[in-house]
Each structure stands twice: as structure tokens, then as C-alpha cells.
Coordinates of C-alpha atoms in Angstrom, one line a residue:
Chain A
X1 CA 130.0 153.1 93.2
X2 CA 132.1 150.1 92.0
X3 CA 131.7 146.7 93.1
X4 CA 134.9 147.1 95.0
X5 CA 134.0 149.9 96.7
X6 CA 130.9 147.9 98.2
X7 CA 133.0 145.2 98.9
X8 CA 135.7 147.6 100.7
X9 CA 132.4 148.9 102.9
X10 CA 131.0 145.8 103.9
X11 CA 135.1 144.3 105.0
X12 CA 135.2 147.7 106.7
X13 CA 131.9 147.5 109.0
X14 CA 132.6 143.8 109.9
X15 CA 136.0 145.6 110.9
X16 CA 134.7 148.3 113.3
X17 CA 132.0 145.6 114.5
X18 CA 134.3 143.5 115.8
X19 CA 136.6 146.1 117.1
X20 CA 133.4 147.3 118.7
X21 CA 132.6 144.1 120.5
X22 CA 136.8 143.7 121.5
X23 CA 136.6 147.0 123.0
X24 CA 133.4 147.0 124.8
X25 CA 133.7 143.4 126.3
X26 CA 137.2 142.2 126.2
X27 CA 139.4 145.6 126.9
X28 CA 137.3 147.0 129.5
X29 CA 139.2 144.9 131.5
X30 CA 142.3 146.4 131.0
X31 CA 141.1 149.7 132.2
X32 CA 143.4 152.5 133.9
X33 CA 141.7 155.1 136.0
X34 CA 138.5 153.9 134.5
X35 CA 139.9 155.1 131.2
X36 CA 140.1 152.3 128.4
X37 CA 141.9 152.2 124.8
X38 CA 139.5 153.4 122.6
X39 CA 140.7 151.2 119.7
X40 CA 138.4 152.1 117.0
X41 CA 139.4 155.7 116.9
X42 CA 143.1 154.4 116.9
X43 CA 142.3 152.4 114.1
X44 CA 140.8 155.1 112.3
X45 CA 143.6 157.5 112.9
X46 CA 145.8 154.8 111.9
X47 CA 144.1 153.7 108.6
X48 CA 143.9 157.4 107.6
X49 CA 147.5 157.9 108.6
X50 CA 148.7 154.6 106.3
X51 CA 147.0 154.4 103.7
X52 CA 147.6 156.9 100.4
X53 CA 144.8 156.9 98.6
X54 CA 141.8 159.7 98.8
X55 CA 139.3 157.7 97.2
X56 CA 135.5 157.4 98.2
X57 CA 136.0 154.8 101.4
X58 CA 138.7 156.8 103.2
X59 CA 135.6 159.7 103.3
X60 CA 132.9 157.5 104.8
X61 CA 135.9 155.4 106.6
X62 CA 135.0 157.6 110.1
X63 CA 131.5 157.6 109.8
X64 CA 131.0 153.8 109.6
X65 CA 133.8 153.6 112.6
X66 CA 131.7 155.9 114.6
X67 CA 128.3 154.1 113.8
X68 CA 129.7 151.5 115.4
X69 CA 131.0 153.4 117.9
X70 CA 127.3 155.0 118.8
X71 CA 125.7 151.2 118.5
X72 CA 127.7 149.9 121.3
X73 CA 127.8 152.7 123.9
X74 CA 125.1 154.9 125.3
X75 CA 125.3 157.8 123.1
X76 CA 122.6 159.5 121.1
X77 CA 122.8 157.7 118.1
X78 CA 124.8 159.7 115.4
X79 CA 127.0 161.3 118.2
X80 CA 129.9 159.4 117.5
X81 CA 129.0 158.8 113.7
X82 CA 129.1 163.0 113.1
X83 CA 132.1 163.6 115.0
X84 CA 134.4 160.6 114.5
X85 CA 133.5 161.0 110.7
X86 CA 134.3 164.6 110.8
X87 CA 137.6 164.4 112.5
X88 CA 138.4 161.9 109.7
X89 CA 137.4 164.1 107.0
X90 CA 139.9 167.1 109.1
X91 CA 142.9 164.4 109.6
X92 CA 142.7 163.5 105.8
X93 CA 143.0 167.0 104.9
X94 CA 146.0 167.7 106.8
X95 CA 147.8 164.7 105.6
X96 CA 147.3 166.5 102.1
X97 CA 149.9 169.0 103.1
X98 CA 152.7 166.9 105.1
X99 CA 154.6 163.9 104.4
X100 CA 153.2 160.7 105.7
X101 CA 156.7 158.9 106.7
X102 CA 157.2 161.2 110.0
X103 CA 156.5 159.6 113.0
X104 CA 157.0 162.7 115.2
X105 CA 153.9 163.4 112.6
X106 CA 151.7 160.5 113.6
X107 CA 152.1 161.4 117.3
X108 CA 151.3 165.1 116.9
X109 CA 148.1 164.1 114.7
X110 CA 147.2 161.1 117.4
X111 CA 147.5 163.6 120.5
X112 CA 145.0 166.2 118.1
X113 CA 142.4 163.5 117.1
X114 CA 142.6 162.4 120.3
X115 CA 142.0 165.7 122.1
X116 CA 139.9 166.7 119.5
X117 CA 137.5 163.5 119.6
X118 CA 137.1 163.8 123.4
X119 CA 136.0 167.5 122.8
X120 CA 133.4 166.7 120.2
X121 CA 131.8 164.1 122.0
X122 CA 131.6 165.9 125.5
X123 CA 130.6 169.1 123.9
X124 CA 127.7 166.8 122.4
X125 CA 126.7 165.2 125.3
X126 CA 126.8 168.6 126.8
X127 CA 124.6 170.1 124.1
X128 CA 122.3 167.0 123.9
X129 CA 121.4 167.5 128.2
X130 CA 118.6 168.8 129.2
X131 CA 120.0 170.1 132.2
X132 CA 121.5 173.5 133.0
X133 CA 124.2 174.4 130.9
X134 CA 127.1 176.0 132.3
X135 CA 130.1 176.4 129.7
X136 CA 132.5 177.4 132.7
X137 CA 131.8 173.8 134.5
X138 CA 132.0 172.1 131.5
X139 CA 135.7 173.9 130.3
X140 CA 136.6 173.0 134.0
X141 CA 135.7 169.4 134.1
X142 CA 137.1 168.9 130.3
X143 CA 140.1 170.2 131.0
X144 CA 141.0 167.5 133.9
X145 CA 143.9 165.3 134.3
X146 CA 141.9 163.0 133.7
X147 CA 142.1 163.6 130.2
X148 CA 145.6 163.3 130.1
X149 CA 145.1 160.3 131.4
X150 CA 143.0 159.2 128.4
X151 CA 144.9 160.5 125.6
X152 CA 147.7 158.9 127.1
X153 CA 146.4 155.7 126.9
X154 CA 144.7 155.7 123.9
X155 CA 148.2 157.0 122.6
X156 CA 150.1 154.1 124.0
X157 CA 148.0 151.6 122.1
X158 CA 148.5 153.6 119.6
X159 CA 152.1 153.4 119.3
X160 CA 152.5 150.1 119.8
X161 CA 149.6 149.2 117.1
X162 CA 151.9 152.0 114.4
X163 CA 155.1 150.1 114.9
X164 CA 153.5 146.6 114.7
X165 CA 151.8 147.7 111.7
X166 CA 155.4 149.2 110.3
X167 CA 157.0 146.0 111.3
X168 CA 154.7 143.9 109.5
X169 CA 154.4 146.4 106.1
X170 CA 158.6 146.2 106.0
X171 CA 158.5 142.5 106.3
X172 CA 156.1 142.1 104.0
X173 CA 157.6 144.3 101.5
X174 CA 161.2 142.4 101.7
Chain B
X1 CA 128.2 163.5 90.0
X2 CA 129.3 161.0 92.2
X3 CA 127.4 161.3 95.3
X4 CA 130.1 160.0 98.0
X5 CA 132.8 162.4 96.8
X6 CA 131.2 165.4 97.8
X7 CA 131.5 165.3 102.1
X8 CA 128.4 167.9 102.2
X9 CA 126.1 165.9 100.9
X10 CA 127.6 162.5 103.1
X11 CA 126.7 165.0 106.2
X12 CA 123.2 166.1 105.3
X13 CA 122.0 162.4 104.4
X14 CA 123.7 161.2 107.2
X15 CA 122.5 164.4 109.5
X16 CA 118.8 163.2 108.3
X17 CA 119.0 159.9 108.7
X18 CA 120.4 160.1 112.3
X19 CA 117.3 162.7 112.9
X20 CA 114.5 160.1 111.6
X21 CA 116.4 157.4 113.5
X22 CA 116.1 159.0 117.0
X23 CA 112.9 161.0 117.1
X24 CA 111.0 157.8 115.7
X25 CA 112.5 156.1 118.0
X26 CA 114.4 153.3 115.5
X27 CA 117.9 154.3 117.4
X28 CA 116.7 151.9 120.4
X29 CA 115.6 149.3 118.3
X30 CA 118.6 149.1 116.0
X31 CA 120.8 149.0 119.8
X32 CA 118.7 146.2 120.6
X33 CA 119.3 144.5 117.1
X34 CA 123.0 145.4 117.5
X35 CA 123.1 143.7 121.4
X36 CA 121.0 140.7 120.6
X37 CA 123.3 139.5 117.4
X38 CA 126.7 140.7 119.4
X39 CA 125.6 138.6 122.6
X40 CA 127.2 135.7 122.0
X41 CA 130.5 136.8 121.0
X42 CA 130.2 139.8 123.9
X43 CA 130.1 137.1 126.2
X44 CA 132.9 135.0 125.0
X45 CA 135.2 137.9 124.6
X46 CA 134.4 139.4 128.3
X47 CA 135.1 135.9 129.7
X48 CA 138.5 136.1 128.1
X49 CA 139.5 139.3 128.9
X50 CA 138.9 138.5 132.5
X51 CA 140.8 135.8 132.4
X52 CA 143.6 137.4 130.5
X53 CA 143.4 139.8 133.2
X54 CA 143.7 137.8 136.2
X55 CA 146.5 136.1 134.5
X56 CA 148.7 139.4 133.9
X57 CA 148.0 140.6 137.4
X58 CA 149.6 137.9 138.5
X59 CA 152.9 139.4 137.2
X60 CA 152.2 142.7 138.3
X61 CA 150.9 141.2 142.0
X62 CA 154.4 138.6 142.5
X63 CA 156.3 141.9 144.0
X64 CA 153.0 142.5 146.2
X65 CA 152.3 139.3 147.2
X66 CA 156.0 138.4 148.3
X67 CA 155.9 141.7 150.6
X68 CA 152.6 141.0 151.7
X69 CA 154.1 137.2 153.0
X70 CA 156.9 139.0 154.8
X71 CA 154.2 141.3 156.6
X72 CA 152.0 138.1 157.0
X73 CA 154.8 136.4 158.7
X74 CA 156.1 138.8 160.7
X75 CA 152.4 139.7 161.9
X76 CA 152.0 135.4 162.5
X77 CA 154.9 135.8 165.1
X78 CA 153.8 138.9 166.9
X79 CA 149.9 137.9 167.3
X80 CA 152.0 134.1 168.3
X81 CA 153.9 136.0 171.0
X82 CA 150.8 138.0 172.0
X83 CA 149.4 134.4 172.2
X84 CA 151.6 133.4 174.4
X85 CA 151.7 136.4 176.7
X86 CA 147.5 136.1 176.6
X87 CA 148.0 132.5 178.2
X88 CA 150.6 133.5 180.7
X89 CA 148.5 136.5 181.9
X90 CA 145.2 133.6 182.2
X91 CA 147.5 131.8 184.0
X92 CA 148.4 134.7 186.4
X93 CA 144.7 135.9 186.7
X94 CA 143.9 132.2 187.8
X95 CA 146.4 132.4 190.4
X96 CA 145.2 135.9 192.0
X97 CA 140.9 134.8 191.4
X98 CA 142.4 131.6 193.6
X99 CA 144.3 133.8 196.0
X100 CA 141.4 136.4 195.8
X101 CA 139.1 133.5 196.7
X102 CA 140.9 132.4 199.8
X103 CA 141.5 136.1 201.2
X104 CA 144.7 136.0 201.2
X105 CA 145.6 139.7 200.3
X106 CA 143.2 140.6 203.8
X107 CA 145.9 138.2 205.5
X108 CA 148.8 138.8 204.5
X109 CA 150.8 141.7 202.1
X110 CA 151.4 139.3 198.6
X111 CA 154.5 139.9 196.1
X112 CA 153.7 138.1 192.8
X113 CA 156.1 135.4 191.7
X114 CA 156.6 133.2 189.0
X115 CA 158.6 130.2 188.8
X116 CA 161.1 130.4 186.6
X117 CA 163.7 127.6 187.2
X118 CA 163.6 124.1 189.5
X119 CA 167.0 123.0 191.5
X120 CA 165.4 118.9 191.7
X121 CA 168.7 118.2 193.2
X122 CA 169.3 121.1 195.8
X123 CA 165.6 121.0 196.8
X124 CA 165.3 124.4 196.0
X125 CA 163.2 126.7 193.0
X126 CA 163.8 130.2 191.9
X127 CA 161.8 133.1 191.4
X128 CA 160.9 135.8 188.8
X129 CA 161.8 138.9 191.8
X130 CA 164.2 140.0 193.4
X131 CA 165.9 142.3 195.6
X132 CA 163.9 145.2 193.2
X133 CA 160.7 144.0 193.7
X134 CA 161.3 144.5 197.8
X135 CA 161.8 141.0 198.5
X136 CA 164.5 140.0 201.1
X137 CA 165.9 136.3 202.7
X138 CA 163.8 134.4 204.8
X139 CA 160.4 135.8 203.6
X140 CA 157.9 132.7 203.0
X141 CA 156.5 131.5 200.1
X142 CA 153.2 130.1 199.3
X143 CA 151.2 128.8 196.5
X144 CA 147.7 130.7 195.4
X145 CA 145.8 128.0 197.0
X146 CA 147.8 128.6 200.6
X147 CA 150.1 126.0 200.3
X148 CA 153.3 126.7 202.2
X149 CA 156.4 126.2 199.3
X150 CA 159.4 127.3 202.0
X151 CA 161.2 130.6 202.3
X152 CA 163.6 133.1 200.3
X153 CA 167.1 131.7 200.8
X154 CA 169.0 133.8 198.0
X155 CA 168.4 137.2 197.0
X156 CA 168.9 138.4 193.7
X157 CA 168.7 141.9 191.8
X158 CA 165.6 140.7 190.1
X159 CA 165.5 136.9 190.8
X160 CA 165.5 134.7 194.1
X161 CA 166.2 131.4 195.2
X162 CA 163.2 129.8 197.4
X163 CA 164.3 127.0 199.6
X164 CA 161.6 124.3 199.5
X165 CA 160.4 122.8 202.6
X166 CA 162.0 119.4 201.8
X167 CA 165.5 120.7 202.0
X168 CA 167.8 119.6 204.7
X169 CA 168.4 122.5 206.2
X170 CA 164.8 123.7 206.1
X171 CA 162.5 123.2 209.3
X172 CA 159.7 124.9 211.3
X173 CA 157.1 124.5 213.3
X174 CA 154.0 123.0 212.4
X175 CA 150.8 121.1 213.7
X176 CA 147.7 118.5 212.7
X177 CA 144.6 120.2 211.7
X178 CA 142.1 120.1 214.2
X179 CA 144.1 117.9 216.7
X180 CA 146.3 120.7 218.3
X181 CA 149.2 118.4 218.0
X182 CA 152.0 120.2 217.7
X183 CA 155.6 119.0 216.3
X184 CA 158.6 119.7 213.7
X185 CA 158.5 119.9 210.1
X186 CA 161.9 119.2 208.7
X187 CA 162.9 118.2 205.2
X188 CA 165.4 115.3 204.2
X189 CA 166.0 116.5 200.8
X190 CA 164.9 114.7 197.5
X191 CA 161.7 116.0 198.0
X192 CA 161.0 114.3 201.7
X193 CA 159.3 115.8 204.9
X194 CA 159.4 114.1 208.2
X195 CA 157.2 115.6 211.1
X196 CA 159.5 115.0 214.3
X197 CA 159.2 115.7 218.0
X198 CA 155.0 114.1 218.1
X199 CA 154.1 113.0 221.4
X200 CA 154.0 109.5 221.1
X201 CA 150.5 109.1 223.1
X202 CA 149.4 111.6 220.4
X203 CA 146.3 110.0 218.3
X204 CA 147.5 110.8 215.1
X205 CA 146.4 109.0 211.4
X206 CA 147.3 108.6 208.5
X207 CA 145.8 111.6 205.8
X208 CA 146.0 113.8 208.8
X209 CA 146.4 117.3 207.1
X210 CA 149.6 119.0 208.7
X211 CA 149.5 123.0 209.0
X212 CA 151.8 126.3 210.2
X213 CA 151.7 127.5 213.4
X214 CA 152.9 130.9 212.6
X215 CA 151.5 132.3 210.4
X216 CA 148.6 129.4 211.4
X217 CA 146.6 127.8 208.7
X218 CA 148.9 127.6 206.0
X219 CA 148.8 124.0 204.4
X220 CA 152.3 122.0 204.3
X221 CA 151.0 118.4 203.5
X222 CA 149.3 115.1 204.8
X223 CA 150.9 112.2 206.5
X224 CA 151.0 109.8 204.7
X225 CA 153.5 107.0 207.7
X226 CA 154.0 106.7 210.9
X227 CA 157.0 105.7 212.8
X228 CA 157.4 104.9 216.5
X229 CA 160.5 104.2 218.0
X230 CA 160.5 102.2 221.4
X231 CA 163.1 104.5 223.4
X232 CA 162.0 107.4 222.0
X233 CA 159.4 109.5 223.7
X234 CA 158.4 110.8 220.4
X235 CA 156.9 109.6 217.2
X236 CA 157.7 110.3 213.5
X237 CA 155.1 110.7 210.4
X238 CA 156.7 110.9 206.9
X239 CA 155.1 114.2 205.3
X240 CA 153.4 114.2 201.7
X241 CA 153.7 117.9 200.6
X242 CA 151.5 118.7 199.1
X243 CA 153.2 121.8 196.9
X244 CA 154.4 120.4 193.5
X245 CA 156.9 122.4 191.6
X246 CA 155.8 121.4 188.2
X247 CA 151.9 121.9 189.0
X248 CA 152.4 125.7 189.8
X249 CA 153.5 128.4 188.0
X250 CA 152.3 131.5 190.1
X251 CA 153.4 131.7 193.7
X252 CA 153.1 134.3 196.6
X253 CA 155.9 136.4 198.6
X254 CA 154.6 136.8 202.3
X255 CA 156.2 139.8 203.1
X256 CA 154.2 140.5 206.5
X257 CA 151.0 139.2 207.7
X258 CA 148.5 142.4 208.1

């Protein structure tokens, strides 16, 4: 690994750090129906989404964003690293096949990573309890308005982070 | 072979390292690692989203918050008017413990008034009731503490006109308390009583307290002058009454004595 590269990996975790910190102490108060944005998977999506390079860093990108992800929550360490990092690995792929410029693109690929983000971690928690498992309950309490709710949100602050981001890239570019 | 482009061997490491982390038990002690260096900046960043919050919920609350003054107000005049109605009804239950107190109701068959305008000039008060409530012309009037006030003069639907003992036309007869002396009340207007037709041998003082004769025992007032006249057979004594319009707000309707 180049210089760079470690360089690129250190920027990256002070990144997700502090996003990690913003969203677990300063948006929590800005929650709706007890849902907050998550931020750092919006940044990941995002990041993933803008940038056009496949190098080393975009691969590990979701796995150090859900490190952080598993230090500041409750979750069995790794939970968040596996499933954020694998999502990112999926998004990546499909942004092989389809040109990046389509915003009707970004919002079908946030509403997925969403969706499928919220699955992977409730199916873990699910797998990780010791309790009785029941795969009807937990289809019926995934499958909640509740998660509308959620991906909702987190798609909101989504949007609004996209087109700030756009705005800025165009202005810079002029 | 570059390790980090091939994702299998990122997951297996990773899938390892997360294994070793947790059943050693190093996931709880990297957490606490993680909390104690973040602590600081945790706490400055929760102390300004809560403020950023209570500052946008301001903007969110002004629609609220100017509905919920209307409602406020509107709820300040009716529990005001309630207020007002309390008092009135403490009033009116102090009236009927007095008249309950003196037996009156075991007496006589009470209507409930309440004064609701003064005539200074025409010696004369009105009343709350009417010809509704059952009252009629000439019925008495008296206070909760058995003062005599006068009688009905003017009959309304739902208001009446009492004629004070002080007006001109008003008189009846009366007597001084425990003296059996037995004479005239008549009024002179502006609020003055004269007790005419004494006989003038009659032993009578001043403070002397001056009652009904029929119904008997209903106060009127003291005397408070007395005036002989040499070719007169009779003597005169200037009446204090002692009902006051502006002290009472409560007053009785005698429509029969039981």
C-alpha cells in the first residue's frame, strides 16, 4: 500500500469518528418518531456514489465507516463493520453497470442501501439473541411503518447532503 | 498480490479479527477507549444540539404558542366570570346561613331577592324578581338579618320596585321594643323616618329599638330624637333605620307569614 493510500485511511477514520460523535451526541436531538439520520451510512452511500475511482480505499471505505459505527452504538462489535462494509462492496458493484450522473439513480440506490442496511443489521441482532427465534415476528416487526419512517429520514438528509455536495463540485469546477 | 484488492481476504481477516475481539472480551475495552477519548467532544456536541434544538422549536412552536394564548385568554375570562359568580353565590349563601340562623323560613314563606338598582332620590330600590318569580305589590321586604326594608310598590315581569320605609308615602304601624308603646312609622323621604302618634306621657329614650306590629318583631330602626310639641297630645322621635341600601345585597320577599 502506498503512502497515500495510508494517508487516505487515516483522513478517512478521523472522518467517520467525528461523524460518529455528531450523530450520536448532537443529531439525536433532532430525532422523528425516535428515528434519527443515520449520517454515516449517508456519507458512505454518498462517497461511493461521487467518487469514480475503484481503487483499494473505496473497498475498505464501508468497513472503517461501520467500525465506527459498532464503537459508538451497542452492537456486537463487527455487526455494523460486516454489513455496512458489505453493502458498500454490493453499491460499488452496481455503479459498474450504470451511469453515475442520474439522480433518479442515487435515490433508487439510497432507498436500497437503506432498506438493505436496516435488514442486515436487524437480521444480526436477530441472529446474535439468545432468545427464541421466530422468523414470522421478526418479518412482521421489520416490515413496520416504522421503517418507512427511517428510510425516509435518512433519505431526506440524504438529498439535501447530494445537492449541497453538487452545488459545491459545480462551483468549484467553474 | 495485493492484499486489499481481493474483498475475500478483507472479510476473513476482518471476520477473525472481530471473532478474537469479542470472545476475549477486547470489544468492551476498545468501547471504553473509544467513550473515554470521545467524552469531551460528546459533551460539547450534545450541549449544542440541545440548544440548536430548543432554538428551532421555537419556530415550529410560534403557531402553537399564539393559539395556545388565545385559549389561555379566553379560559382567563371564563374561570374570571366563574370567579365572580363564586363570590356572588358566597354572598347569597351568607344571606340564607343569616336568615337560616334567625328562623326566618319557620316564620314566614321567603322569595330570594337581590338588589339590583337604588332610586336615592325616589326613596325606593329595585329587585332581581318579578311578577314570574310569584311576587305581587304590597308584599314586604326584609333584609337576612330581619330588618324591615318596606314593601313591593311596582311589579315587573322579572323585576320589582320596593318602596323603602323612608318614602313619603310609606307608613305602618310600629312599636318600641319591650315598652309596648305603640305609634306610626312614616317616612319623609331622603332617607328620613319619623315615629308619630307616641303618647306623650310615654317613657321613651333615645337608642330605643323600634319594631313591626304585624308581622311583630321585625326590626325598622332606633330613635335616635325626640320631639314634643306643647298642644300636641303626642310626641315625635326621628327614626334611624337601620336598613342601608349599599350594605345589603340579598334581601327577602315575605310572601305570607306560616
Amino acid at each position: 500500500m502506498k503512502r497515500n493510500d495510508w494517508k487516505k485511511i487515516i483522513s478517512l477514520s478521523f472522518f467517520f469518528y467525528l461523524l460518529a460523535l455528531i450523530q450520536g451526541s448532537f443529531l439525536i436531538h433532532f430525532s422523528f418518531q425516535g428515528f434519527f439520520p443515520n449520517i454515516i451510512l449517508i456519507s458512505t452511500l454518498l462517497l461511493s456514489f461521487l467518487e469514480n475511482s475503484q481503487n483499494n480505499i473505496s473497498k475498505i471505505r464501508g468497513f472503517l465507516a461501520g467500525f465506527f459505527l459498532d464503537l459508538s452504538s451497542s452492537l456486537p462489535l463487527g455487526t455494523a463493520t460486516f454489513n455496512l462494509g458489505i453493502l458498500n462492496l454490493i453499491i460499488k458493484k452496481i455503479l459498474q453497470n450504470f451511469q453515475k450522473n442520474s439522480s433518479l439513480l442515487f435515490f433508487l440506490l439510497f432507498i436500497f442501501a437503506t432498506f438493505s442496511y436496516e435488514l442486515l443489521i436487524n437480521f444480526s441482532l436477530f441472529f446474535l439473541r439468545t432468545s427464541p427465534k421466530s422468523f414470522i415476528s421478526f418479518f412482521k416487526n421489520f416490515f413496520s411503518p416504522l421503517l418507512l419512517i427511517q428510510i425516509s429520514y435518512n433519505l431526506l438528509f440524504g438529498i439535501l447532503i447530494f445537492l449541497l455536495f453538487k452545488l459545491f463540485i459545480l462551483k468549484f469546477r467553474k | 498480490m495485493n492484499f486489499f484488492s481481493k474483498p475475500k481476504f478483507i472479510l476473513i481477516s476482518l471476520l477473525l479479527l472481530f471473532l478474537v475481539l469479542n470472545f476475549l472480551g477486547f470489544s468492551q475495552n476498545l468501547r471504553n477507549l473509544f467513550h473515554f477519548l470521545s467524552q469531551p467532544l460528546q459533551t460539547f456536541l450534545w450541549q449544542a444540539g440541545s440548544k440548536t434544538a430548543n432554538f428551532l422549536v421555537i419556530f415550529s412552536e410560534i403557531k402553537n404558542l399564539k393559539k395556545e394564548k388565545n385559549l389561555c385568554q379566553a379560559e382567563n375570562y371564563h374561570l374570571l366570570s366563574q370567579l365572580v359568580l363564586l363570590k356572588e353565590i358566597q354572598k347569597e349563601n351568607k344571606a340564607l346561613r343569616e336568615a337560616l340562623d334567625l328562623q326566618l323560613q319557620k316564620e314566614f314563606k321567603l322569595t330570594l331577592v337581590k338588589i339590583t338598582a337604588y332610586n336615592l332620590t325616589a326613596d325606593s330600590i329595585f329587585i332581581n324578581k318579578g311578577k314570574n318569580e310569584g311576587l305581587s305589590e304590597s308584599l314586604a321586604v326584609i333584609t337576612p338579618t330581619k330588618v324591615l326594608v318596606g314593601k313591593i310598590s311596582q311589579v315587573g315581569p322579572s323585576w320589582s320596585e320596593v318602596m323603602l320605609l323612608s318614602h313619603p308615602e310609606s307608613s305602618l304601624p310600629a312599636q318600641i321594643f319591650k315598652k309596648e308603646i305603640s305609634g306610626l312609622v312614616k317616612g319623609k323621604g331622603n332617607s328620613r323616618l319619623t315615629f308619630e302618634y307616641l303618647p306623650k306621657k310615654a317613657k321613651i329614650t333615645l337608642n330605643d329599638l323600634v319594631i313591626t306590629t304585624n308581622p311583630k318583631g321585625i326590626l325598622i330602626g332606633k330613635i335616635s330624637k325626640l320631639k314634643t310639641l306643647d298642644i300636641s297630645p303626642f310626641q315625635e322621635a326621628r327614626i334611624i333605620p337601620f336598613f342601608k341600601p349599599q350594605e345589603n345585597n340579598y334581601l327577602f320577599v315575605l310572601k305570607a307569614s306560616r
